[in-house]
Coordinates of C-alpha atoms in Angstrom, one line a residue:
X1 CA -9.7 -29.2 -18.3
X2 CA -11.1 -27.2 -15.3
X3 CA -11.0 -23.7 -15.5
X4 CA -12.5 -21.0 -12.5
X5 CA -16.0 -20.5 -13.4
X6 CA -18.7 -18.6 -12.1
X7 CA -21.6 -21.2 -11.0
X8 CA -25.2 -20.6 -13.0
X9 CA -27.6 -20.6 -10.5
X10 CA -24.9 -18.6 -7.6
X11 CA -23.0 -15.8 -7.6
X12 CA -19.8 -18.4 -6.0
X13 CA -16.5 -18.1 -7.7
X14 CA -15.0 -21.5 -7.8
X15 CA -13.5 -24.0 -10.0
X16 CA -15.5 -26.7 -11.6
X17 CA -15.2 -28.9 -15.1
X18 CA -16.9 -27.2 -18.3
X19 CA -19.3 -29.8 -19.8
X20 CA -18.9 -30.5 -23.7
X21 CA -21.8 -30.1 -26.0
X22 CA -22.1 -30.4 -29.0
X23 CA -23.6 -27.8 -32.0
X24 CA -27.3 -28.2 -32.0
X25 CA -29.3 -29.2 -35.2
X26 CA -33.1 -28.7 -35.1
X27 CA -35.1 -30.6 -37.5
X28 CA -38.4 -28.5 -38.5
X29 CA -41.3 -28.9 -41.0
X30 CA -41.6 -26.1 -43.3
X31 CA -45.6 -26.1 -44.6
X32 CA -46.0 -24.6 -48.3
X33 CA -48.2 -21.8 -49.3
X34 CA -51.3 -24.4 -49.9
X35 CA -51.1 -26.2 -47.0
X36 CA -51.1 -29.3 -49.4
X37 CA -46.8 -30.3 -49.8
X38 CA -44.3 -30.6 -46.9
X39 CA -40.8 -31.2 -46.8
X40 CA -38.3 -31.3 -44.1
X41 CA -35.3 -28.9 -43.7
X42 CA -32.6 -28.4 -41.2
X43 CA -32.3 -25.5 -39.2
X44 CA -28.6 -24.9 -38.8
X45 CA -27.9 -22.8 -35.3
X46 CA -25.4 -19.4 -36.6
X47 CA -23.0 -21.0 -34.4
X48 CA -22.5 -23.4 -36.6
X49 CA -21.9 -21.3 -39.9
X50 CA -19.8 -19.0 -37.9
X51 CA -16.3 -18.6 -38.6
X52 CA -13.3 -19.3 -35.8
X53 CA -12.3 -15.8 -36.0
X54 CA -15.2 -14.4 -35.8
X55 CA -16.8 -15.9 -32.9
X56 CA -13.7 -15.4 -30.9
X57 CA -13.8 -11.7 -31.9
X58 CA -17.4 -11.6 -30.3
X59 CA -16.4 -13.6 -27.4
X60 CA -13.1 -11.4 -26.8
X61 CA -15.6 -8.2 -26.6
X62 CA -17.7 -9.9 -23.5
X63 CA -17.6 -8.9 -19.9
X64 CA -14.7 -12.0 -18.7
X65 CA -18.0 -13.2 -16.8
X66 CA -19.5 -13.6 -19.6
X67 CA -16.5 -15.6 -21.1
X68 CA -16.2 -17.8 -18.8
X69 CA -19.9 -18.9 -18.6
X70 CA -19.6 -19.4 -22.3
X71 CA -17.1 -22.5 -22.3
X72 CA -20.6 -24.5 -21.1
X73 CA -22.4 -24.0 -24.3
X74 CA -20.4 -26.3 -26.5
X75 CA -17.4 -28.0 -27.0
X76 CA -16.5 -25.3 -29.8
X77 CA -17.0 -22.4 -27.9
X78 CA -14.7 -24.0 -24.7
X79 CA -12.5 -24.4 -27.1
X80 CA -12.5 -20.4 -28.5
X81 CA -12.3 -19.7 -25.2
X82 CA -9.2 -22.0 -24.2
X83 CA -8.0 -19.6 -27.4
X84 CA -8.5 -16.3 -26.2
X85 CA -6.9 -17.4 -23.1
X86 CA -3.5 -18.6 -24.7
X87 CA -3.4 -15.8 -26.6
X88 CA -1.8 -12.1 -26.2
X89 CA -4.2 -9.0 -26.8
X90 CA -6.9 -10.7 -27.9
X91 CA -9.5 -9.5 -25.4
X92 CA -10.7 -6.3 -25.0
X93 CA -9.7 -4.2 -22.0
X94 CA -12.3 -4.5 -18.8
X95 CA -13.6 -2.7 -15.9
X96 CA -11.6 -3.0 -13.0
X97 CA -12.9 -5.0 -10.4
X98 CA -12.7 -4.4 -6.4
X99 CA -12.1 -7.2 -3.8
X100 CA -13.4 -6.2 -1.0
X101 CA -12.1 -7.9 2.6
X102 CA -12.1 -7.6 6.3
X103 CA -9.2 -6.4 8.1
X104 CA -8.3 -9.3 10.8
X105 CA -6.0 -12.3 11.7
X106 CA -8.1 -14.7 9.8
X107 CA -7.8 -16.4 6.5
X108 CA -8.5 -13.6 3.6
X109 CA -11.6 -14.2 1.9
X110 CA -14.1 -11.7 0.6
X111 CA -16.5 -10.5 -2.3
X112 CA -15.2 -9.1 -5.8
X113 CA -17.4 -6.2 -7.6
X114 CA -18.1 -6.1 -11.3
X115 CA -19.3 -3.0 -12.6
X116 CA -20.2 -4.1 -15.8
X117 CA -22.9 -6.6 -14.4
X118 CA -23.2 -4.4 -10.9
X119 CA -23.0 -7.9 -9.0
X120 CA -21.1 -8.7 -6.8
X121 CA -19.1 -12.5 -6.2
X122 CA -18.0 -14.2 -3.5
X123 CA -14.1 -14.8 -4.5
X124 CA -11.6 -16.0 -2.5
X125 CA -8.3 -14.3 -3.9
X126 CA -4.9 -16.9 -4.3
X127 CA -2.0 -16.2 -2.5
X128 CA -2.7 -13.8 0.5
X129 CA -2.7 -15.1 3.7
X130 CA -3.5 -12.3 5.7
X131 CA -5.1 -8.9 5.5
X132 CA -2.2 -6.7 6.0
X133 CA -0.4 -7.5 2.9
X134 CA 0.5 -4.7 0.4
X135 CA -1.1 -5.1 -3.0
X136 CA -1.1 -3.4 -6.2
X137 CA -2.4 -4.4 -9.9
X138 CA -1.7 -3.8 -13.6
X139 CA -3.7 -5.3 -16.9
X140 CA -4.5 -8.0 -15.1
X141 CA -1.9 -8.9 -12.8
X142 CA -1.8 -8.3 -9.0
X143 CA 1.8 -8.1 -7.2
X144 CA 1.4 -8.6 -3.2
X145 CA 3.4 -8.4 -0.3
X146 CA 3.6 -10.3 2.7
X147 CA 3.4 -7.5 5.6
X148 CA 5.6 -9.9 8.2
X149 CA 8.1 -10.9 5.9
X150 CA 8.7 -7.7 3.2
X151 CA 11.1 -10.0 1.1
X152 CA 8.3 -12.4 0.1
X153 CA 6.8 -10.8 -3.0
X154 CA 4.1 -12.8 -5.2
X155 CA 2.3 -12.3 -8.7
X156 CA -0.8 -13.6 -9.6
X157 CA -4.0 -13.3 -12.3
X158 CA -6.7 -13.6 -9.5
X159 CA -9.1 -14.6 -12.2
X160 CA -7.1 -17.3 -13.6
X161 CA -6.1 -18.6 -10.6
X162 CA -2.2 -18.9 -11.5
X163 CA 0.5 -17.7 -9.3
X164 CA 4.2 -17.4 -8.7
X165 CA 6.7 -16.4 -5.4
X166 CA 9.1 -13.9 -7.2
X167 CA 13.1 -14.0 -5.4
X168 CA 13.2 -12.6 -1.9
X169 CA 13.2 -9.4 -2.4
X170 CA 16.2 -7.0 -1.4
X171 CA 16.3 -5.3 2.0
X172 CA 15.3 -8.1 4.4
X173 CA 12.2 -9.5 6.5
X174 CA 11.3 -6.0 8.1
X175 CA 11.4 -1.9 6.8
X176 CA 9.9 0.9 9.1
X177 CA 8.2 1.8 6.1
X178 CA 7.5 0.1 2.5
X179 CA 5.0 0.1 -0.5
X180 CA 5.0 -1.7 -3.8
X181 CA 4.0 -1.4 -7.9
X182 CA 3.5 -3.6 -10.3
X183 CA 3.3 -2.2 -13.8
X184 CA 2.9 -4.8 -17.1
X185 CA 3.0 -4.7 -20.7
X186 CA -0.3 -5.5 -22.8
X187 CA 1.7 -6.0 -25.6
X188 CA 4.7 -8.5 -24.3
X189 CA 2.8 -9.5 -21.1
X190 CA 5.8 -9.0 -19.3
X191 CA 6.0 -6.7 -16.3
X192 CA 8.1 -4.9 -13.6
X193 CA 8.1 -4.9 -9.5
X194 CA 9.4 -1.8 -7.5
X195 CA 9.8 -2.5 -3.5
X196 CA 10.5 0.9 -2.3
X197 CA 11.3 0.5 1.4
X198 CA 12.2 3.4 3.7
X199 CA 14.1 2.9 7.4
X200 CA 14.9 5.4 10.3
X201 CA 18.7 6.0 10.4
X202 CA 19.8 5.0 14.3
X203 CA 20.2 7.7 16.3
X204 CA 19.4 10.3 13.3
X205 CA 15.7 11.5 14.6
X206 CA 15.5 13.2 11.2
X207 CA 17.3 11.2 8.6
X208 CA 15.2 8.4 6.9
X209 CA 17.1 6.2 4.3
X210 CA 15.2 5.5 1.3
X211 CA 15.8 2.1 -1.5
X212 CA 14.1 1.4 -4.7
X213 CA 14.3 -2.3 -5.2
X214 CA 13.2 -3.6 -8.8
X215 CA 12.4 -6.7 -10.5
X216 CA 12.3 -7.5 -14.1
X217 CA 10.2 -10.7 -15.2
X218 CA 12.3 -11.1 -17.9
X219 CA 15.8 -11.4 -16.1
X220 CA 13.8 -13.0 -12.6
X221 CA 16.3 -10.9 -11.1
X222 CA 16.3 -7.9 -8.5
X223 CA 18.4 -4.7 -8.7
X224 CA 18.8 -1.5 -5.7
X225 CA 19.3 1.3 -9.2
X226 CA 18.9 3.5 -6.0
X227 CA 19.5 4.8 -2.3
X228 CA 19.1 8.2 -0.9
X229 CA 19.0 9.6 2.7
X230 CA 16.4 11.9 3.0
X231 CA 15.9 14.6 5.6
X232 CA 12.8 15.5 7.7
X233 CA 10.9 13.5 5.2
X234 CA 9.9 9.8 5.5
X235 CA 8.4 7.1 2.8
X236 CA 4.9 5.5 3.1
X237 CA 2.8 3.1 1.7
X238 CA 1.8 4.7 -1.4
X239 CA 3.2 4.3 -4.7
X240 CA 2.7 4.1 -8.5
X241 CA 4.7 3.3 -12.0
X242 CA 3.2 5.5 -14.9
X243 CA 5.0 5.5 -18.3
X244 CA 7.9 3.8 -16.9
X245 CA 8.3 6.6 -14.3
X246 CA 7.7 5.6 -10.4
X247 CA 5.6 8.1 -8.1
X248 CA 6.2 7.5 -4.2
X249 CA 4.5 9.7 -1.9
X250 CA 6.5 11.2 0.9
X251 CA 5.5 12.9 4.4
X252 CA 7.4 15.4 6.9
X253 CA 8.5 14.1 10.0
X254 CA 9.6 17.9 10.8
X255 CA 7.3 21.2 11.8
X256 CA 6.1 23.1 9.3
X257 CA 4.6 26.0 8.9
X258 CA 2.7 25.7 5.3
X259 CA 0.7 22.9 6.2
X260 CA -0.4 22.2 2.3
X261 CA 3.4 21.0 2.2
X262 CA 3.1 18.1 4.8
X263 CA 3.4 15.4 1.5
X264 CA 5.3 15.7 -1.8
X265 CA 5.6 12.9 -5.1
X266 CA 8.9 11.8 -5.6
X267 CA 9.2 11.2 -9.1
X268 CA 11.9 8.2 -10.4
X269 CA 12.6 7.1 -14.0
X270 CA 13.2 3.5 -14.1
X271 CA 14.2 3.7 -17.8
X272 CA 17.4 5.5 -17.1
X273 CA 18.0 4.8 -13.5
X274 CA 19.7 7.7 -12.5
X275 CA 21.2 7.3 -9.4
X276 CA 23.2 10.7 -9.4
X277 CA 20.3 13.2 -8.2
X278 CA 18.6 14.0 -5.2
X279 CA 15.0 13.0 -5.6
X280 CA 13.8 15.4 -3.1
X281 CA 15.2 18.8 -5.1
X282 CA 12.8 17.5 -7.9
X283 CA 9.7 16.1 -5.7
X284 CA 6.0 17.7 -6.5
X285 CA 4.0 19.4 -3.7
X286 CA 0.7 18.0 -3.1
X287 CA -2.1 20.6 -4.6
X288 CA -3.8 21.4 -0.9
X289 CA -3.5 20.1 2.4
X290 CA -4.2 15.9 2.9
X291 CA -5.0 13.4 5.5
X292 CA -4.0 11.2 2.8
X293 CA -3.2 10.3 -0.4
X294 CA -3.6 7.5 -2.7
X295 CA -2.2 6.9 -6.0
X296 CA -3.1 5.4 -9.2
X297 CA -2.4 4.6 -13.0
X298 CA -5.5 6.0 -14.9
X299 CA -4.7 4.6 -18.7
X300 CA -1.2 5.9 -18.3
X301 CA -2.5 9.0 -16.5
X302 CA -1.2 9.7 -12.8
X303 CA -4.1 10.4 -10.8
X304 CA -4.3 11.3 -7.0
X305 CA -7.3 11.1 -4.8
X306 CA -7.2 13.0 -1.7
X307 CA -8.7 13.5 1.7
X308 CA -9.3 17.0 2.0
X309 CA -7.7 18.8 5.5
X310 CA -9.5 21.6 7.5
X311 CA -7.9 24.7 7.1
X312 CA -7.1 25.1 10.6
X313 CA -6.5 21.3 11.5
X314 CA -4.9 19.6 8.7
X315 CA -5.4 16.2 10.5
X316 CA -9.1 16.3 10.1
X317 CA -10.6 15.2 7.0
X318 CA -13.6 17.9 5.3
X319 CA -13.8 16.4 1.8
X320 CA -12.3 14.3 -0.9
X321 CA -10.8 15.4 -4.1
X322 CA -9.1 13.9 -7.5
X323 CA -6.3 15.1 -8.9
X324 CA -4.6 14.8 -12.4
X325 CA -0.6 15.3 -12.7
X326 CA 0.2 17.0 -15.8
X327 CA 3.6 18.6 -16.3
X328 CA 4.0 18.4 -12.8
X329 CA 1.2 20.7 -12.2
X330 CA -2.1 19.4 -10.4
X331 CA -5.3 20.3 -12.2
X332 CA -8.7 19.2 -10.0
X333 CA -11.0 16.6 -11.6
X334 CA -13.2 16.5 -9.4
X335 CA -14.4 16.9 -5.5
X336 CA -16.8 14.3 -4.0
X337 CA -20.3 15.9 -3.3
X338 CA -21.2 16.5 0.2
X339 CA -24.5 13.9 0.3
X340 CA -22.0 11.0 -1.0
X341 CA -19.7 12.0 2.1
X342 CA -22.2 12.1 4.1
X343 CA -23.4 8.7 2.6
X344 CA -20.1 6.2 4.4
X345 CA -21.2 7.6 7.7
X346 CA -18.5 8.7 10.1
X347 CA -15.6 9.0 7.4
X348 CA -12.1 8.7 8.8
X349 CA -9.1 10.6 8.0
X350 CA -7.2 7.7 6.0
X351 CA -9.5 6.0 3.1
X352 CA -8.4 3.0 0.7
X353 CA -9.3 4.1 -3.1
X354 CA -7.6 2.6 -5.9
X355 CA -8.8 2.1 -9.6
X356 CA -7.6 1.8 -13.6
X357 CA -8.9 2.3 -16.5
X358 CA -11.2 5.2 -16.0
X359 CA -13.4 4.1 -13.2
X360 CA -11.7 4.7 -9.4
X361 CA -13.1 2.6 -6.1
X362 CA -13.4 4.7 -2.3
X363 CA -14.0 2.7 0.4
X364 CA -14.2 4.0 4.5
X365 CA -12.2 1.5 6.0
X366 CA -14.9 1.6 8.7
X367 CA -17.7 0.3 6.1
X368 CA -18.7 -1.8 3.4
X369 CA -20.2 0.4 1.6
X370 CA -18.1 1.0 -2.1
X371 CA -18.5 4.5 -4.3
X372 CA -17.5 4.8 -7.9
X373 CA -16.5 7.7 -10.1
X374 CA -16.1 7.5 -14.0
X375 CA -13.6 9.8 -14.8
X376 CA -14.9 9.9 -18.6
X377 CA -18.0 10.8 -17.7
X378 CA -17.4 12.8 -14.1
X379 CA -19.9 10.6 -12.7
X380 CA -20.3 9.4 -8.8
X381 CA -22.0 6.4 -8.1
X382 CA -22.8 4.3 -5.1
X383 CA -22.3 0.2 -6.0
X384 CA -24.7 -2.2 -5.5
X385 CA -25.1 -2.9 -1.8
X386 CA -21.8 -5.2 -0.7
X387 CA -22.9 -8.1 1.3
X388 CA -20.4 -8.1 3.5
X389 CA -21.6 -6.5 7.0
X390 CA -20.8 -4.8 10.4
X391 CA -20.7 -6.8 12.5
X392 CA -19.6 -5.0 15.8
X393 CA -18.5 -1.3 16.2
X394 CA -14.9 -1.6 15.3
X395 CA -14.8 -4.0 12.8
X396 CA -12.4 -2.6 9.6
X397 CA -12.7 -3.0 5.9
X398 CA -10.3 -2.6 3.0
X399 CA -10.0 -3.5 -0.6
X400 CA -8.4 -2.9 -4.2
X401 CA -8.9 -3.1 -7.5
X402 CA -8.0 -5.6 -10.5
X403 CA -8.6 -5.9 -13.7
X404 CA -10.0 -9.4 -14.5
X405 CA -8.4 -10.7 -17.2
X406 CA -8.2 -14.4 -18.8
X407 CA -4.8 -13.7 -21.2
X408 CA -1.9 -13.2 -18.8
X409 CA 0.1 -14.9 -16.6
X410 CA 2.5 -14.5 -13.8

């Protein structure tokens, strides 16, 4: 069987057969008290006296690195292993990862961070074709978007290598504007796809009409559960399902006077699907003014992160901020420190940053560089140096994060 392994003596990514072993005896001569009798024992490795369960317990509590590597030792332990993989819940929950690309034309290929062995790999992720395609991840899964052709929608466990196309999504090739969100169950493994996709009404300068498109692994089947026309305010590329509810982040297209009200969350229940109420009378003001905004599921949390606006130009980015959403208030978290800002160089006004369980990812889109911030622990930290470099003045970067994960599949 050939899994994706991580090589031994290189920090490659790729796919190569597991050798079998078999438990190891040694044979030893124990030497009595007197020095005058022997007599030969046999040492019997732990592994060998260790129960099924309990080695897969130990192996399910490993970085999935760590797991992988482990299917070379023996025979038994590929097989505990092949185990874990086949079945639901058993591993514990890891660090996201962050793959880490270059915006351009060419085939995608780029490095993937761990944070629990600060290293990172060179990874080549299945499925995406080209830099500009929308992505978005959940326990394991990543749902992307083709950014030519909006109806071709894929899921796939990057780790694992397995992959599927879901049914063209609803709405066409094309949309002015359009963002997706994946969100799946640990439990049931199953999961659920929003397409949210906004277009310019013809000859309506302010009215934008606005779809939410969702899929349901279990039914393979897309519904449109709803449509509003909204007014002076546009969708974007930002989006995120938390506890069943989806968040989309809107923008004016109007003048207005309060600049802190240049975005809003509008917030949809996919459970009941109401279709009957304007999601604009309900949506959430952002908590200051942003260049941007990026969303995220922080263990069932909504969290925001933010690029600060000057007071007097709101298009010009003086800081970064985190956000929590609770009871459709904003409370702070936290505000990046000025020698980190300082620390990506010449920081533009838009900013990828994505994340999940409680560690989130910021990238500058004009370097490599990656800093961390552990939410449990209200901690910023630089990664380990990325090895992908500048290469000219203008060259772009981008990224996400995933969690790596060996038990689910598209």
């Amino acid at each position: 069987m050939v899994y994706p392994m991580l090589s031994m003596d290189t920090e490659e990514w790729e796919l190569y057969p597991s050798p079998c072993f078999g438990a190891e005896i040694i044979e030893y001569t124990a030497i009595s008290e007197d020095g005058d009798d022997q007599e030969r024992d046999l040492a019997v490795s732990l592994d060998a006296i260790l129960p099924d369960d309990v080695l897969e317990k130990v192996l399910s509590m490993l970085p999935v690195v760590s797991v992988i590597r482990s299917e070379s030792v023996c025979k038994r332990w590929r097989e505990a292993v092949r185990v874990l993989s086949c079945t639901k819940n058993r591993m514990m929950p890891q660090k996201p990862w962050y793959f880490m690309f270059t915006c351009s034309d060419e085939v995608v290929s780029g490095f993937a961070y761990d944070p629990s062995l600060r290293k990172w790999y060179s990874f080549d992720f299945p499925c995406i074709e080209k830099s500009n395609w929308s992505a978005s991840s959940s326990a394991g899964l990543v749902c992307l978007m083709d950014g030519d052709n909006r109806s071709r929608v894929f899921v796939c466990n990057p780790i694992t290598k397995d992959w599927k196309r879901l049914a063209d999504a609803p709405g066409g090739k094309s949309a002015d504007y359009s963002t997706l969100a994946i969100s799946a169950s640990r439990k049931s493994h199953c999961y659920t796809v929003v397409v949210a996709r906004c277009n310019h009404m013809p000859g309506e300068y302010y009215l934008w009409e606005l779809s939410i498109n969702l899929y349901d692994s279990e039914t393979s089947e897309w519904i449109t559960p709803f449509k509003e026309v909204l007014h002076r305010w546009r969708g974007g590329d930002e989006c995120i399902i938390c506890e069943g509810v989806l968040y989309y982040l809107v923008y004016s297209t109007g003048i207005l006077v309060n600049e802190e009200h240049r975005h809003r969350v509008l917030i949809y229940d996919l459970t009941s699907r109401h279709n009957h109420t304007s999601l604009m009378s309900m949506a959430i003001p952002v908590p200051c003014s942003l260049t941007c905004g990026r969303l995220m599921n922080l263990r069932e949390k909504l969290i925001m992160v933010g690029g600060i606006g000057k007071q007097d130009r709101a298009g010009i980015i003086k800081g970064i901020g985190i956000w929590q959403l609770c009871n459709k208030e904003w409370h702070e978290v936290s505000r990046m420190p000025h020698k980190f800002f300082q620390g990506f160089g010449e920081f533009d006004d838009v900013f990828a940053s994505s994340g999940a369980d409680d560690l989130i990812y910021i990238q500058s889109y004009g370097s490599p560089a990656l800093l961390t911030f552990d939410m449990s622990q209200k901690l910023w930290k630089w990664s380990v140096k990325s090895p992908m470099m500048k290469r000219f003045p203008l060259q772009l970067f981008t990224g996400f994060s995933f969690e790596p994960r060996l038990d689910i599949t598209s």
